[in-house]
mmCIF file of C-alpha atoms in Angstrom:
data_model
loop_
_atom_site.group_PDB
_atom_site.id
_atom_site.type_symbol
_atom_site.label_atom_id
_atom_site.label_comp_id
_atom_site.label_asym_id
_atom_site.label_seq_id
_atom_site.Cartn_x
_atom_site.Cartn_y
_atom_site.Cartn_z
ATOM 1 C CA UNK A 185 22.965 1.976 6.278
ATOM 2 C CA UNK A 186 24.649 4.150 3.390
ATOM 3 C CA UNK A 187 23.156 7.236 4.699
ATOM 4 C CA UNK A 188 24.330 6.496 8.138
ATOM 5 C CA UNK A 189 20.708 6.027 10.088
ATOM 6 C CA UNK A 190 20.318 4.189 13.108
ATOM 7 C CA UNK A 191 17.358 4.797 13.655
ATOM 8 C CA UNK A 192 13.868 6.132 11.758
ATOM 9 C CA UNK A 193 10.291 5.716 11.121
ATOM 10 C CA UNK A 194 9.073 3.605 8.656
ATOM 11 C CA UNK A 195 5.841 4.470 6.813
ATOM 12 C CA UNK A 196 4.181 2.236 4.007
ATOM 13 C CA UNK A 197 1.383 1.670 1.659
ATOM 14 C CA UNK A 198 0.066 -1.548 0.866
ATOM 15 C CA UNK A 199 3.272 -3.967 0.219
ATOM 16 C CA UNK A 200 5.320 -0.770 1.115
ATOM 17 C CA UNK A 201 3.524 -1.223 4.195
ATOM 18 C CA UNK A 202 4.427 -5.041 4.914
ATOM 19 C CA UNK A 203 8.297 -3.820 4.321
ATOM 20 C CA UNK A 204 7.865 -1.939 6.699
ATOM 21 C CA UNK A 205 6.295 -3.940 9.231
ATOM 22 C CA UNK A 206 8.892 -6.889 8.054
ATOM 23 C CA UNK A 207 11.827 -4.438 8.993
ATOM 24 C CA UNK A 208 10.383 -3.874 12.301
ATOM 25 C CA UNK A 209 10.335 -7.554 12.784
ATOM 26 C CA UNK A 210 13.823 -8.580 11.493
ATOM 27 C CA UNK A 211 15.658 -5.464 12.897
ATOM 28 C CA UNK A 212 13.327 -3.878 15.670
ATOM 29 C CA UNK A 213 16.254 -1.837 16.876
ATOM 30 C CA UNK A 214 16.375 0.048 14.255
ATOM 31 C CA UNK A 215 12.550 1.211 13.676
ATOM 32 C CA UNK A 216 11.648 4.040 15.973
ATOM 33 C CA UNK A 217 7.687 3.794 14.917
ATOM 34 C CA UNK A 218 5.323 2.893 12.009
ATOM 35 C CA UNK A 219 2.890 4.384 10.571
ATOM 36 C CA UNK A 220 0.716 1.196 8.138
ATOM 37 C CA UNK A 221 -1.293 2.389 5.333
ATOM 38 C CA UNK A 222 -3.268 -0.460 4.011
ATOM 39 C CA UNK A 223 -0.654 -2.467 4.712
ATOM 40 C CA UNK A 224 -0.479 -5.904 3.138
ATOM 41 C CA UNK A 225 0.544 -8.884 5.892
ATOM 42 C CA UNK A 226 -2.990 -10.960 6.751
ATOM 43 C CA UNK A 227 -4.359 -13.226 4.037
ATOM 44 C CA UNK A 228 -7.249 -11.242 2.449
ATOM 45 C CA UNK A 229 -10.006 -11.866 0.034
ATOM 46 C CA UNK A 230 -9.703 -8.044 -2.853
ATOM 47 C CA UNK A 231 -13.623 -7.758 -3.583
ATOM 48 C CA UNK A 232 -12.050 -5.797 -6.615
ATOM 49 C CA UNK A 233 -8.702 -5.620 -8.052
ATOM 50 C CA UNK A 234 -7.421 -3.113 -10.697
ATOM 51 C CA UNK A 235 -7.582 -3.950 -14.240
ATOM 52 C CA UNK A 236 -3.591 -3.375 -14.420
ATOM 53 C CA UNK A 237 -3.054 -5.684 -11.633
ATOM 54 C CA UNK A 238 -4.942 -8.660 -13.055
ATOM 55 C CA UNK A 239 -3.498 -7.716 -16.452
ATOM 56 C CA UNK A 240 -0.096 -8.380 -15.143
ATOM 57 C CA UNK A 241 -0.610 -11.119 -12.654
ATOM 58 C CA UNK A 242 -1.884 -13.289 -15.962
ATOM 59 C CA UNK A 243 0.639 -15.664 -17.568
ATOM 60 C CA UNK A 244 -1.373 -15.023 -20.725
ATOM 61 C CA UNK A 245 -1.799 -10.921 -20.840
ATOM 62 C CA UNK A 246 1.611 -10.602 -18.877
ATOM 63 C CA UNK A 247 3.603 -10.217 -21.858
ATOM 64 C CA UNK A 248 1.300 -7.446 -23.841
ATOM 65 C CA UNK A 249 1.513 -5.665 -20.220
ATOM 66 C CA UNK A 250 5.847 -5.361 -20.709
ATOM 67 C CA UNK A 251 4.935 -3.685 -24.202
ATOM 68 C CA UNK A 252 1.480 -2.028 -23.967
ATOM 69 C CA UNK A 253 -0.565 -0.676 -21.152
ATOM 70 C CA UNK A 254 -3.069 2.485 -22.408
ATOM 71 C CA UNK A 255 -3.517 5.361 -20.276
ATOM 72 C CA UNK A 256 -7.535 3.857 -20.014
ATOM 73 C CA UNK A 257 -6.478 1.080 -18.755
ATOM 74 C CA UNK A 258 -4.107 2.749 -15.905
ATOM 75 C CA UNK A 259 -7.021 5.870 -15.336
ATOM 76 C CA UNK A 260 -9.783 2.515 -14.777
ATOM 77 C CA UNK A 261 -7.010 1.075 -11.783
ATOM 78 C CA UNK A 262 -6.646 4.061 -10.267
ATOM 79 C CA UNK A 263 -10.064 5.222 -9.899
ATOM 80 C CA UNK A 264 -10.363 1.571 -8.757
ATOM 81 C CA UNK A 265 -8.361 2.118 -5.806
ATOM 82 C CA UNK A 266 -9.921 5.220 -4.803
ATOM 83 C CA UNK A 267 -13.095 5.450 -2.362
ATOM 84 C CA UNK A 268 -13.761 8.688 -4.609
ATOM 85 C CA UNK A 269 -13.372 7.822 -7.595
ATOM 86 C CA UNK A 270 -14.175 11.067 -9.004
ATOM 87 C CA UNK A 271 -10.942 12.784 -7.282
ATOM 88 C CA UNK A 272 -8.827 11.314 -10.444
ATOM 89 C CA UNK A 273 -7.906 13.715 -12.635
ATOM 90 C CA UNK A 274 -6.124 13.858 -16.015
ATOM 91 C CA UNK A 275 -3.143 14.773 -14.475
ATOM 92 C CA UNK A 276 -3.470 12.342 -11.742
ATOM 93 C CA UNK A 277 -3.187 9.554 -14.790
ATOM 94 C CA UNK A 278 -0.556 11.186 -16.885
ATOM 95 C CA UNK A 279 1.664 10.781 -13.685
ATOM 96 C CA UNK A 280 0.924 7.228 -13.510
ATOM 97 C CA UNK A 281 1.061 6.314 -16.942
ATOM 98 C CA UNK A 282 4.482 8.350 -16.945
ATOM 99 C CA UNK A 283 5.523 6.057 -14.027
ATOM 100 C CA UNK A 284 4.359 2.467 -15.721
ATOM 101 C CA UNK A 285 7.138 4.029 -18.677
ATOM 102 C CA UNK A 286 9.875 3.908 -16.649
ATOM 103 C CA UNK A 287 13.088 1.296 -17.368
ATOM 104 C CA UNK A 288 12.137 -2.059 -15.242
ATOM 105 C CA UNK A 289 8.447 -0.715 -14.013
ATOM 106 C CA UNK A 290 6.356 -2.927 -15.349
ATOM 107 C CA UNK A 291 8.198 -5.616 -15.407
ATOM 108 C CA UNK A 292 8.779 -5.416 -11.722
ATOM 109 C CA UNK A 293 4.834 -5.071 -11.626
ATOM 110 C CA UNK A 294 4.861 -8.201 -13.011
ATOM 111 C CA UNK A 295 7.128 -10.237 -10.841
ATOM 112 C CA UNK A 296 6.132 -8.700 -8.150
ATOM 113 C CA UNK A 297 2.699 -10.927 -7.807
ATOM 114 C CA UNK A 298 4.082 -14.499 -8.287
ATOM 115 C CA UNK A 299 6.452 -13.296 -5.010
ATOM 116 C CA UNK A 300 3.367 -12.065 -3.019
ATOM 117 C CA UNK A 301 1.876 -14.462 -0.948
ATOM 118 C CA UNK A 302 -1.109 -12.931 0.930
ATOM 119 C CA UNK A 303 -0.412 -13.385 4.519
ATOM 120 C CA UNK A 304 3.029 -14.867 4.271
ATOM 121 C CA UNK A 305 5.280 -13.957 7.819
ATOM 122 C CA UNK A 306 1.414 -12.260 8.984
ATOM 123 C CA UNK A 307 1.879 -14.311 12.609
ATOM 124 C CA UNK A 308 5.046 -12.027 13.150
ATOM 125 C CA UNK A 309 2.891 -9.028 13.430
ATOM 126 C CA UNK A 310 1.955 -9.852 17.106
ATOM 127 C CA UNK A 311 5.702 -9.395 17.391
ATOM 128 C CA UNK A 312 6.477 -5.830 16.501
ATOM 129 C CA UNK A 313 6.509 -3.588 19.850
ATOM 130 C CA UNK A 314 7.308 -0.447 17.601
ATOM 131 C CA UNK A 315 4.879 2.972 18.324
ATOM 132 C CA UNK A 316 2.781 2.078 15.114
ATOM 133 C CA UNK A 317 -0.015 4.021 13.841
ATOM 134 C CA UNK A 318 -2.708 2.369 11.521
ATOM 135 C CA UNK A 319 -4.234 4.222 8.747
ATOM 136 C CA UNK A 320 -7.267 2.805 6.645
ATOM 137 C CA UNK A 321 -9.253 3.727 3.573
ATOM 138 C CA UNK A 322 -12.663 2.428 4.906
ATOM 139 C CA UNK A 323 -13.547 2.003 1.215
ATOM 140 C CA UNK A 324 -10.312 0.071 0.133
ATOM 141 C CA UNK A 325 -11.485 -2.344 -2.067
ATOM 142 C CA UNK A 326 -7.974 -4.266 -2.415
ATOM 143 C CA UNK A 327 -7.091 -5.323 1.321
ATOM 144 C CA UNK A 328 -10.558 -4.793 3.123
ATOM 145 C CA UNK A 329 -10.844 -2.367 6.204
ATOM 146 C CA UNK A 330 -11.363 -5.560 8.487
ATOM 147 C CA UNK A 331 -7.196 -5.989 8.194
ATOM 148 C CA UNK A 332 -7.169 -3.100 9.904
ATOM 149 C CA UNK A 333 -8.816 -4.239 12.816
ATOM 150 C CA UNK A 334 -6.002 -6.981 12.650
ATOM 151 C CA UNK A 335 -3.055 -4.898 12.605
ATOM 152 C CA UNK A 336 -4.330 -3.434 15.913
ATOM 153 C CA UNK A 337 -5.227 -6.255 17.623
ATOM 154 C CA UNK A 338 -1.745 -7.920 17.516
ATOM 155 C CA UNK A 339 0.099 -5.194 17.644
ATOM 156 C CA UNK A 340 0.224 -4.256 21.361
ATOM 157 C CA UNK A 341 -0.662 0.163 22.059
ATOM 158 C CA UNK A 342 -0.996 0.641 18.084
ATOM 159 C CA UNK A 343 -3.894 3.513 17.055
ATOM 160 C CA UNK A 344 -6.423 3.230 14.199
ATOM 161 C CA UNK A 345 -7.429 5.593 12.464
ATOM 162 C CA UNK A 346 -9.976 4.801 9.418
ATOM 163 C CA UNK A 347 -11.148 7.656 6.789
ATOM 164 C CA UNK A 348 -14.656 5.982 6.123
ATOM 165 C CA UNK A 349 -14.433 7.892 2.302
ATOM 166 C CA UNK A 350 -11.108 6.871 1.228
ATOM 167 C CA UNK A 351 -10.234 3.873 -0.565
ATOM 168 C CA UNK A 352 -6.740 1.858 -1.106
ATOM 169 C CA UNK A 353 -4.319 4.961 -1.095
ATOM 170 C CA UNK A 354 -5.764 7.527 1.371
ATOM 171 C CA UNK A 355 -2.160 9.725 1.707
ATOM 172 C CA UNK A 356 -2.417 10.349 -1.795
ATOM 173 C CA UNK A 357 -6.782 10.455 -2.139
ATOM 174 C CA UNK A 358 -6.524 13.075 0.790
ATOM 175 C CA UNK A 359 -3.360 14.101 1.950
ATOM 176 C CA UNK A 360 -4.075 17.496 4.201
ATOM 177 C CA UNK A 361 -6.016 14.905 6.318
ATOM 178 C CA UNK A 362 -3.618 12.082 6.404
ATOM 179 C CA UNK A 363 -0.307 14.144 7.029
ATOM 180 C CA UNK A 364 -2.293 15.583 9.759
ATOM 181 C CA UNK A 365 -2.865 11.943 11.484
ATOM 182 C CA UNK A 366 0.823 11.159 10.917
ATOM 183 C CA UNK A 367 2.021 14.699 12.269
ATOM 184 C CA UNK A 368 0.130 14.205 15.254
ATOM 185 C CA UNK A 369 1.391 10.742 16.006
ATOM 186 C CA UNK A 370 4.893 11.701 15.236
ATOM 187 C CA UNK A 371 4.217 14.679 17.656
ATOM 188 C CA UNK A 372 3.422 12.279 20.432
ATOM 189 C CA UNK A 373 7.041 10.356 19.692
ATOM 190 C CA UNK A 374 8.856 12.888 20.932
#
C-alpha cells in the first residue's frame, strides 16, 4: 500500500510462503500469481528440525538462545536444511550468524514458534485461484515433499516443480536453476 501497488506476485519460503498464500486468500485481488517454496500451510510431521529451531522453540534453552547462539550451532541448521549439505560454506554461515545478530532477530525466532500452528487456515488453500507455481526441495527434511503434492491438488491449474537434490531452501541451495523455473512461469503471465 505505501509503495502504491495494486497488484504483484507474491513469492515465499517456508512461513514466507504461507504469507503469501494467506494474502492470496484474504485479498485475492491484489495477488497477480504465486510462486510457494516449501511453503508452510498443511499440518506436517519435520523428520528433522535444525538445532537452532529446537533451541529456540524450548521454554528452557529459549533464553540462552536471546544471548548466545555459536556460529556451530547456526553452520549444523543450515547444513540441516540443505539436501547438499556440503554446498555450505564459511561464508554461507558468517552471513547467517551475522543475521541471528541483528536488533529483534532472535527474539522474533523465538516467538515466532509458539504463533505457528502447523496447518492452521490450510483448508483455505483450495480457495486461492491465483497462477501459482510450486517449488520443492525433494530432500526437505522440515515440511516433507508430500506437502507439495498438497499444494497442487487444491489449488486448481497450479505447476510443480520438485528438485529431487535440494532440501528446505532450494532458491538459495541452487539458485541458477530455481530463478530459471520462476522466470519461465512469470514468462507465461504475461
Amino acid at each position: 500500500d505505501q509503495l502504491g501497488i495494486e497488484r504483484a506476485v507474491l513469492a515465499g519460503n517456508s512461513l514466507g510462503g504461507q504469507v503469501a498464500w494467506s494474502t492470496a486468500v484474504r485479498a485475492p485481488e491484489r495477488v497477480a500469481a504465486l510462486v510457494l517454496v516449501d511453503a508452510a500451510g498443511y499440518p506436517f510431521v519435520p523428520s528433522s528440525i535444525p538445532i537452532g529451531f529446537q533451541l529456540a522453540r524450548s521454554e528452557w534453552t529459549a533464553p540462552i538462545v536471546r544471548h548466545l547462539l555459536p556460529r556451530a550451532l547456526v553452520a549444523a541448521s543450515i547444513r540441516n536444511t540443505y539436501g547438499q549439505p556440503e554446498r555450505v560454506d564459511d561464508a554461507l554461515v558468517e552471513r547467517y550468524f551475522e543475521l541471528t545478530l541483528r536488533a529483534g532477530n532472535r527474539e522474533a525466532l523465538i516467538q515466532r514458534f509458539p504463533q505457528n500452528v502447523h496447518g492452521a487456515g490450510g483448508e483455505d488453500i483450495a480457495r486461492i485461484r491465483a497462477p501459482t507455481l510450486i517449488l520443492w526441495g525433494g530432500r526437505d527434511r522440515l515440511i516433507p515433499p508430500e506437502n507439495a503434492a498438497h499444494f497442487q491438488r487444491d489449488i486448481p491449474g497450479s505447476t510443480l516443480l520438485e528438485f529431487p537434490e535440494l532440501g528446505h531452501v532450494p532458491q538459495e541451495e541452487d539458485p541458477a536453476q530455481t530463478v530459471k523455473a520462476v522466470e519461465a512461469f512469470l514468462a507465461s503471465q504475461r
